[in-house]
Amino acid sequence: MIRIVTLASFDPGDITFLSKTLYRSFGVGTEHAGERPLPRKAEQDDGRFDALALLDDAPPVRAYADDKVLYLCDVDLANPEGPLGEPPAWGYAIQGGERALVSTFRFKPRGVTEASIEIYRRRLARESIHFLGHLWDLHHCYDARCAMHPSWSPALPDDPEFELDAFCRDKSERRIRLAKT
Amino acid sequence: MRTPGKRERSEKTEEVPSTGGTIASSSDLKAGDRVVYPKQGVYRVTGLEQKDIAGQRLEFVRMSREEDGASVLVPLGKVATIGLRRVASADDIEGVFHYLGATYGDPELDWKVRHRDNVERLIAGGVLGVAEVVKGLHSLSRLRPLPAKERELYDSSRHLLVNEISVSLGVPDVIAEDYVDYALMPPAGVKLPLKTPPTPVELKGPPWKRKKPVAAEEEDDLGLADLGIDLGALEGVGVGATDSEESEEGESEGEKPSEEAAEEAAVPAKPVAPVKAAAAVKTAAPAKKIAPAKAPPAPRKAEPVKKPEGAKKATAPAKKAAPPPKKAAPAKKVAPPAKKAAPPPKKGAPAKKPVKPAKGKKK
């Protein structure tokens, strides 16, 4: 079961679209577990939120074995600085773990038109699949049409696909089948 | 999409140290050490153990994989040969990123070579070798989708690389993977502060795969054998032991061409001049060149030649089933080789042809 927890206010239509998409992608039931307050402890001096700390401090929700929890927020996330610089943070997940975080901060504005809303929803679905994929031990994929392709890649189109490619889908299905429950 | 070779390097070209840290002896290991088992991942040494196996008391190093807790026992004597190495240092990892961020080279297009190289790099190339595999397959994926096997190899090598980086830098796996991809495909408009990447370890491959230089002895053998054949065919000199060696080698290899050539030469052998026979032998020659390398113990079998003729007839032909090329060649010529060629009629049917004419000639 995938449990979606919102750390900001999201449109119910967006959450419904996301739930359906996640179910289609992983074949696992999805539900909205409610909205929780954003943990302010993770905020840095520059106003951004440390992605690792935010996920650590995120309010827990009731979950069972093999459940995955997806937190949605809209704040600017920060990753730890790497040897070549800081990669842009669209979210964070614990590889093979149980919790993932997605931020809509870098998305194109939701807007009010059907087209812009559609693009926003698709992007939300893509990033959610991406970080949930990490929970099932998926790595980044070189295929720009796969949801596991890095979110900042220059090869990614403006309105990227929100599906897994065959390899990643097979791998995630294997992992899900191997789950204890 | 960024094309290979487009990336700019920073003006500073400071050399980054290359990777190393292979564990050469079991005495280098102690409980609590973190080591990398090639193609397996990062392990932590938990201690030394003694076990009785098949009546022998053996010492093992017990290690557990950090990722999933899987336990492995490695015999002390094997520690140096399985390619265990220390977890890469922060300097090494920095070099890996500079390597990943450097311009792409042309990917190897021959899949056999590529596969062999990749496997060797994963085993013996250190963390930079793993990075090489990831980068090589990544650059290939820009040309065309990877085949299933290589897709899996790409995924597993990426997993190994990410795992080691995360252990070395003390960051979560997902962040380590972000670092890797940030170097491989930086966002548009980002210029990476790259230094000159370290030079990857040059792999020689495992001993059984290395190309052996042709030994001087083998060359000598070949030369003599060739000489012997030529002389025997052209001048009628008995080839003797050398001939018998070659025949054995030819048999062991199952050289059809040489046999056919011998038969062809043998049929017209009665009346025809030695030149034709020589030509036939020459056609069989290429096969002989290959044979000596695979059958070095041949000289031992040749020893019986020194025995009395009766013994020769009894022993030598019995070992050799049907060596037509040799028997054919001397038979056409002169008496001395014909004596040696005589025994075959008792054994193999195809040998009859060359032998009979030889006897006739004698008479």
XYZ file of C-alpha atoms in Angstrom:
544
model
C 0.000 0.000 0.000
C 1.233 3.487 -0.843
C 0.164 6.156 1.616
C 0.272 9.742 0.427
C 0.809 12.393 3.080
C 0.573 16.040 2.113
C 2.710 18.622 3.940
C 0.894 21.498 2.201
C -2.525 21.990 0.699
C -3.019 20.113 -2.568
C -5.986 20.058 -4.877
C -8.044 16.866 -4.341
C -8.164 16.385 -8.100
C -4.370 16.262 -8.221
C -4.239 13.676 -5.455
C -6.863 11.546 -7.162
C -4.956 11.660 -10.430
C -1.754 10.771 -8.574
C -3.360 7.847 -6.750
C -4.678 6.368 -9.979
C -1.334 6.785 -11.701
C 0.608 5.165 -8.881
C -1.769 2.241 -8.814
C -1.345 1.789 -12.545
C 2.439 2.010 -12.332
C 3.112 -0.296 -9.402
C -0.088 -2.276 -9.069
C -0.228 -1.349 -5.410
C -3.195 0.243 -3.662
C -2.828 3.953 -2.937
C -4.624 6.190 -0.490
C -4.371 9.705 0.827
C -3.458 9.498 4.520
C -4.225 13.161 5.177
C -2.386 16.450 5.562
C 0.299 17.049 8.190
C 2.198 20.175 9.239
C 5.541 20.853 7.623
C 8.393 20.273 10.099
C 10.123 23.630 10.386
C 13.175 22.141 12.068
C 14.561 21.171 8.683
C 14.626 24.754 7.427
C 18.087 26.144 6.713
C 19.362 29.691 7.029
C 18.893 30.315 3.321
C 15.196 29.486 3.573
C 15.531 26.133 1.884
C 14.764 22.824 3.564
C 17.312 20.108 4.025
C 15.736 17.174 2.176
C 17.264 14.551 4.439
C 16.262 16.324 7.623
C 12.790 17.050 6.340
C 12.135 13.403 5.640
C 13.575 12.431 9.002
C 11.361 14.900 10.811
C 8.254 14.298 8.736
C 5.318 13.364 10.956
C 4.758 9.617 11.000
C 1.582 7.982 9.761
C 0.224 4.577 10.562
C 1.694 2.090 8.164
C 2.096 -1.663 7.978
C 4.924 -3.836 6.785
C 5.943 -3.096 3.202
C 3.814 0.046 3.098
C 5.441 3.004 1.402
C 4.808 6.530 2.538
C 5.036 9.404 0.070
C 5.255 12.945 1.459
C 4.299 15.814 -0.807
C 5.462 19.352 -0.103
C 5.963 22.598 -1.985
C 9.128 23.981 -0.423
C 12.576 24.420 -1.929
C 14.698 21.425 -0.997
C 18.452 21.303 -0.594
C 20.764 18.356 -1.065
C 24.168 18.022 0.600
C 26.959 19.493 -1.507
C 28.815 16.926 -3.591
C 32.355 16.908 -4.999
C 31.187 18.659 -8.176
C 28.468 20.784 -6.654
C 24.941 20.434 -5.373
C 22.553 18.500 -7.573
C 19.092 20.065 -7.790
C 16.683 18.477 -5.331
C 13.255 17.516 -6.616
C 12.731 15.159 -3.747
C 14.446 12.529 -1.706
C 13.954 8.869 -0.842
C 15.635 6.231 1.232
C 16.935 3.618 -1.189
C 15.104 0.395 -0.437
C 13.400 2.113 2.463
C 9.856 3.115 3.280
C 9.608 6.878 2.953
C 9.965 9.260 0.050
C 9.562 12.986 -0.334
C 8.577 14.990 -3.419
C 8.538 18.749 -3.702
C 6.553 20.667 -6.291
C 8.748 23.724 -5.877
C 10.577 23.222 -9.185
C 7.466 22.349 -11.179
C 6.002 24.725 -13.689
C 3.224 26.752 -12.037
C -0.032 24.839 -11.864
C -1.931 27.659 -13.472
C -5.628 27.611 -14.093
C -5.927 26.289 -17.601
C -6.663 22.646 -18.271
C -3.429 22.247 -20.175
C -1.224 23.685 -17.442
C -3.027 21.673 -14.773
C -2.554 18.541 -16.848
C 1.178 19.212 -17.208
C 1.441 19.861 -13.480
C -0.329 16.617 -12.627
C 1.756 14.610 -15.017
C 4.920 16.035 -13.556
C 3.718 15.322 -10.033
C 2.983 11.759 -11.036
C 6.378 11.391 -12.684
C 8.366 12.611 -9.714
C 6.287 10.515 -7.340
C 6.933 7.406 -9.414
C 10.623 8.316 -9.531
C 11.093 8.585 -5.786
C 8.805 5.670 -4.997
C 10.924 3.702 -7.470
C 13.943 4.329 -5.270
C 12.014 2.751 -2.410
C 11.852 -0.405 -4.493
C 15.597 -0.271 -5.135
C 15.398 1.186 -8.612
C 18.344 3.223 -9.822
C 18.362 6.062 -12.277
C 17.720 5.066 -15.853
C 19.491 6.370 -18.947
C 16.247 6.394 -20.928
C 14.736 9.877 -20.900
C 11.287 8.383 -21.455
C 11.490 6.457 -18.206
C 10.320 8.021 -14.961
C 13.586 6.943 -13.333
C 15.617 9.283 -15.543
C 17.163 12.061 -13.412
C 14.725 14.909 -12.948
C 17.196 17.612 -13.915
C 18.580 15.914 -16.996
C 18.833 18.177 -20.045
C 17.506 15.262 -22.093
C 14.174 15.422 -20.305
C 11.398 17.156 -22.280
C 9.219 19.856 -20.741
C 6.369 17.453 -20.357
C 8.091 14.142 -19.630
C 6.529 10.710 -19.683
C 5.348 9.355 -16.360
C 5.851 5.663 -16.997
C 8.629 3.255 -16.155
C 10.492 1.609 -18.993
C 10.397 -2.172 -19.387
C 13.544 -2.866 -17.361
C 12.585 -0.664 -14.431
C 9.010 -1.928 -14.446
C 10.163 -5.551 -14.355
C 12.591 -4.824 -11.568
C 10.030 -2.992 -9.468
C 7.492 -5.754 -10.024
C 10.022 -8.328 -8.857
C 10.670 -6.301 -5.724
C 6.993 -5.885 -5.024
C 6.379 -9.605 -5.499
C 9.208 -10.362 -3.077
C 7.652 -8.199 -0.392
C 6.789 -10.085 2.770
C 3.115 -9.242 2.698
C 20.640 16.163 -25.197
C 24.234 16.982 -24.635
C 26.463 15.460 -27.233
C 29.728 13.714 -26.370
C 32.727 15.930 -26.416
C 30.756 19.091 -25.888
C 31.613 19.492 -22.262
C 34.153 22.090 -21.319
C 36.787 21.479 -18.741
C 37.853 23.995 -16.205
C 41.085 25.749 -16.987
C 42.860 24.322 -13.969
C 44.198 20.906 -14.769
C 45.206 19.469 -11.463
C 45.904 15.752 -11.417
C 43.649 13.669 -9.230
C 45.188 10.545 -7.678
C 44.228 7.232 -9.201
C 42.609 4.470 -7.237
C 44.231 1.528 -5.521
C 44.129 -0.167 -2.123
C 44.063 -3.843 -3.067
C 44.488 -6.105 -0.064
C 47.481 -8.313 -0.747
C 47.483 -10.358 2.412
C 45.038 -11.568 5.016
C 47.209 -9.985 7.706
C 46.001 -6.606 6.434
C 42.490 -7.390 7.616
C 41.101 -6.941 11.058
C 37.634 -6.960 12.537
C 35.689 -3.827 11.723
C 37.491 -3.091 8.461
C 35.364 -2.153 5.512
C 36.357 -3.796 2.286
C 34.983 -4.016 -1.207
C 34.429 -7.474 -2.639
C 34.564 -7.183 -6.432
C 31.130 -7.453 -8.066
C 29.536 -7.937 -4.633
C 29.677 -4.676 -2.763
C 30.930 -3.272 0.503
C 31.539 -5.742 3.323
C 32.561 -5.320 6.913
C 35.065 -7.768 8.353
C 33.545 -9.355 11.424
C 36.490 -11.537 12.416
C 38.570 -14.632 11.811
C 37.113 -18.093 12.220
C 38.446 -21.618 12.209
C 36.410 -24.444 10.800
C 36.936 -28.162 10.335
C 36.185 -29.024 6.771
C 36.833 -32.484 5.329
C 39.176 -33.281 8.193
C 41.192 -30.127 7.734
C 41.304 -27.175 10.069
C 40.930 -24.080 7.919
C 40.994 -20.396 8.761
C 38.476 -18.022 7.278
C 37.733 -14.344 7.294
C 34.076 -13.729 8.001
C 32.552 -10.678 6.349
C 29.027 -9.368 6.237
C 27.620 -7.213 3.484
C 26.513 -3.845 4.775
C 23.668 -3.557 2.327
C 21.707 -6.622 3.365
C 23.761 -8.380 6.037
C 24.691 -11.326 3.809
C 27.595 -13.238 5.335
C 30.633 -14.563 3.485
C 33.513 -16.764 4.612
C 36.751 -16.339 2.675
C 39.660 -18.747 3.242
C 42.729 -16.851 4.414
C 44.736 -18.143 1.492
C 42.230 -16.773 -0.978
C 42.125 -13.240 0.367
C 44.920 -12.059 -1.894
C 43.466 -13.606 -5.034
C 39.807 -12.578 -4.952
C 40.569 -8.913 -5.442
C 39.432 -7.566 -2.076
C 40.282 -3.921 -1.677
C 39.798 -1.090 0.730
C 36.818 1.197 0.344
C 37.913 4.073 -1.855
C 39.082 7.178 -0.042
C 37.497 10.591 -0.502
C 40.363 11.540 -2.854
C 39.736 8.482 -4.961
C 36.048 9.244 -5.107
C 36.758 12.789 -6.180
C 38.860 11.390 -8.988
C 35.945 9.178 -9.980
C 33.670 12.195 -10.318
C 36.210 14.033 -12.407
C 36.461 10.949 -14.556
C 32.692 10.693 -14.909
C 32.423 14.356 -15.752
C 35.175 14.310 -18.363
C 34.390 14.170 -22.043
C 33.078 10.923 -23.411
C 35.339 8.669 -25.390
C 34.093 6.512 -28.214
C 32.362 3.475 -26.766
C 33.692 0.046 -27.706
C 31.353 -1.253 -30.368
C 32.437 -4.886 -30.407
C 30.196 -6.445 -27.765
C 32.551 -9.341 -27.046
C 35.487 -7.054 -26.330
C 33.233 -4.723 -24.403
C 31.806 -7.479 -22.259
C 35.218 -8.967 -21.476
C 36.666 -5.569 -20.608
C 33.718 -4.657 -18.440
C 33.895 -7.862 -16.460
C 37.636 -7.451 -15.939
C 37.206 -3.849 -14.878
C 34.566 -4.762 -12.353
C 36.837 -7.398 -10.853
C 40.219 -5.741 -10.906
C 39.751 -2.121 -11.837
C 38.947 -0.663 -8.435
C 36.295 1.974 -7.994
C 37.540 3.728 -11.088
C 37.051 0.518 -13.048
C 33.433 0.379 -11.929
C 33.043 4.012 -12.938
C 34.541 3.146 -16.311
C 31.920 0.470 -16.850
C 29.110 2.827 -15.893
C 30.411 5.608 -18.067
C 31.175 3.328 -20.998
C 27.714 1.794 -21.018
C 26.134 5.178 -20.418
C 27.901 6.646 -23.427
C 26.884 3.611 -25.465
C 23.276 4.104 -24.407
C 23.387 7.491 -26.084
C 23.941 5.749 -29.402
C 21.373 2.980 -28.988
C 19.432 1.204 -26.247
C 21.502 -1.346 -24.376
C 20.781 -5.035 -24.883
C 19.205 -6.815 -21.941
C 22.417 -8.300 -20.546
C 24.284 -5.036 -20.710
C 21.314 -3.204 -19.255
C 21.587 -5.466 -16.251
C 25.331 -5.002 -16.097
C 24.813 -1.246 -16.262
C 22.348 -1.412 -13.416
C 24.469 -3.657 -11.229
C 27.659 -1.681 -11.817
C 25.785 1.519 -11.084
C 24.570 -0.081 -7.881
C 28.142 -1.005 -6.901
C 29.425 2.459 -7.693
C 26.648 4.235 -5.832
C 27.079 1.942 -2.871
C 30.793 2.549 -2.589
C 30.448 6.299 -3.032
C 27.764 6.434 -0.392
C 29.929 4.488 2.057
C 33.009 6.519 1.272
C 31.379 9.943 1.453
C 28.924 9.018 4.188
C 25.839 10.083 2.271
C 22.664 8.119 1.506
C 22.557 6.035 -1.661
C 20.048 8.277 -3.408
C 22.222 11.333 -2.863
C 25.297 9.435 -4.040
C 23.430 8.492 -7.187
C 22.458 12.111 -7.688
C 26.151 13.005 -7.520
C 26.969 10.391 -10.134
C 24.308 11.588 -12.526
C 25.127 15.198 -11.849
C 28.590 14.424 -13.188
C 27.356 12.251 -16.055
C 24.605 14.586 -17.245
C 24.782 17.971 -15.572
C 21.755 20.279 -15.869
C 21.696 22.692 -18.765
C 23.916 25.714 -18.194
C 25.958 24.147 -15.414
C 29.718 24.109 -15.874
C 31.408 21.514 -13.738
C 34.700 22.401 -12.035
C 36.584 19.481 -13.542
C 40.210 18.561 -13.046
C 42.261 16.151 -15.086
C 40.774 12.750 -14.309
C 42.956 9.918 -12.994
C 44.187 7.354 -15.461
C 42.251 4.104 -15.188
C 44.196 1.021 -14.214
C 45.407 -0.828 -17.263
C 44.020 -4.295 -17.066
C 46.030 -7.264 -18.128
C 43.242 -9.695 -17.421
C 43.417 -12.953 -15.549
C 46.377 -15.183 -16.412
C 44.348 -17.662 -18.419
C 43.157 -14.927 -20.732
C 46.449 -13.251 -21.363
C 48.097 -13.816 -24.705
C 51.181 -15.900 -24.206
C 54.268 -14.854 -26.123
C 55.402 -17.629 -28.421
C 58.038 -19.583 -26.585
C 61.421 -19.975 -28.182
C 61.249 -23.722 -27.817
C 58.000 -23.886 -29.673
C 59.451 -21.821 -32.436
C 62.367 -24.179 -32.658
C 60.082 -27.148 -32.775
C 58.080 -25.611 -35.487
C 61.085 -24.720 -37.508
C 62.589 -28.156 -37.247
C 59.377 -29.854 -38.056
C 58.872 -27.761 -41.094
C 62.419 -28.278 -42.172
C 62.181 -31.981 -41.647
C 59.082 -32.245 -43.741
C 60.430 -30.213 -46.545
C 63.714 -31.995 -46.630
C 62.078 -35.355 -46.448
C 59.704 -34.589 -49.209
C 62.120 -32.944 -51.567
C 65.360 -34.796 -50.982
C 64.101 -38.105 -49.729
C 65.753 -37.799 -46.352
C 64.109 -39.925 -43.659
C 62.189 -37.809 -41.253
C 62.122 -40.409 -38.536
C 61.077 -39.333 -35.125
C 60.049 -35.848 -36.151
C 57.677 -37.310 -38.629
C 56.050 -39.565 -36.161
C 55.596 -36.719 -33.724
C 53.835 -34.676 -36.275
C 51.605 -37.495 -37.242
C 50.502 -37.868 -33.655
C 49.836 -34.199 -33.330
C 47.881 -34.206 -36.496
C 45.741 -37.005 -35.179
C 45.180 -35.414 -31.866
C 43.927 -32.330 -33.599
C 41.790 -34.300 -36.000
C 43.213 -32.440 -38.933
C 41.061 -33.381 -41.815
C 42.804 -31.159 -44.331
C 46.165 -32.836 -43.822
C 44.658 -36.285 -44.108
C 42.850 -35.415 -47.272
C 45.931 -33.862 -48.702
C 47.891 -36.969 -47.864
C 45.364 -39.209 -49.509
C 45.399 -37.124 -52.611
C 49.124 -37.298 -52.679
C 49.174 -40.980 -51.920
C 47.009 -42.173 -54.783
C 49.219 -40.947 -57.576
C 52.280 -41.563 -55.496
C 53.385 -44.693 -57.327
C 54.500 -43.175 -60.548
C 54.512 -39.513 -59.783
C 57.532 -37.433 -59.049
C 58.341 -36.349 -55.477
C 57.482 -32.767 -56.296
C 53.786 -33.535 -56.136
C 54.133 -35.225 -52.821
C 56.029 -32.275 -51.526
C 53.209 -30.048 -52.600
C 50.768 -32.256 -50.807
C 52.779 -32.084 -47.647
C 52.966 -28.365 -47.934
C 49.232 -28.117 -48.107
C 49.074 -29.983 -44.853
C 51.747 -27.814 -43.311
C 49.575 -25.010 -41.916
C 47.762 -27.479 -39.736
C 51.020 -28.785 -38.385
C 52.097 -25.362 -37.324
C 49.209 -25.096 -34.959
C 49.552 -28.574 -33.609
C 52.949 -28.427 -31.822
C 51.784 -25.778 -29.407
C 48.983 -27.966 -28.131
C 50.921 -31.209 -28.004
C 54.289 -30.514 -26.450
C 54.838 -33.997 -24.962
C 55.158 -35.507 -28.427
C 58.947 -36.100 -28.263
C 58.407 -38.769 -25.613
C 56.322 -40.795 -27.968
C 59.017 -40.513 -30.543
C 61.533 -42.327 -28.356
C 60.551 -45.814 -29.492
C 62.192 -45.029 -32.805
C 65.532 -45.948 -31.312
C 64.325 -49.487 -30.593
C 64.933 -52.311 -33.016
C 62.762 -52.325 -36.087
C 60.620 -55.164 -34.889
C 59.728 -53.289 -31.806
C 58.995 -50.172 -33.820
C 56.523 -51.998 -35.940
C 54.804 -53.371 -32.933
C 54.665 -50.243 -30.839
C 54.745 -47.111 -32.904
C 51.947 -47.868 -35.326
C 49.829 -49.222 -32.531
C 49.791 -45.815 -30.859
C 49.191 -43.967 -34.057
C 45.953 -44.991 -35.617
C 46.389 -43.703 -39.131
C 48.882 -40.985 -39.896
C 48.588 -40.792 -43.650
C 50.470 -37.578 -44.322
C 53.743 -38.816 -42.879
C 53.580 -42.256 -44.269
C 52.598 -40.974 -47.600
C 55.451 -38.560 -47.884
C 58.349 -40.859 -47.163
C 56.817 -43.763 -48.996
C 56.968 -41.939 -52.266
C 60.605 -41.286 -51.871
C 63.247 -43.696 -50.901
C 63.829 -46.905 -49.064
C 64.706 -45.739 -45.515
C 61.435 -43.972 -44.843
C 59.588 -46.814 -46.497
C 60.756 -49.114 -43.764
C 59.162 -46.927 -41.174
C 56.096 -46.607 -43.263
C 55.712 -50.335 -43.592
C 53.919 -51.078 -40.306
C 50.689 -49.188 -41.054
C 49.231 -51.749 -43.428
C 48.587 -53.989 -40.450
C 46.457 -51.397 -38.769
C 44.610 -48.665 -40.613
C 42.921 -49.194 -43.945
C 43.781 -45.785 -45.434
C 47.437 -46.369 -44.775
C 47.545 -49.276 -47.199
C 47.616 -47.092 -50.227
C 50.820 -45.287 -49.503
C 52.604 -48.339 -48.149
C 52.114 -50.730 -51.012
C 53.706 -48.554 -53.621
C 56.646 -48.058 -51.342
C 57.243 -51.796 -51.118
C 56.969 -52.054 -54.821
C 59.576 -49.419 -55.254
C 61.905 -51.238 -52.954
C 61.595 -54.373 -54.893
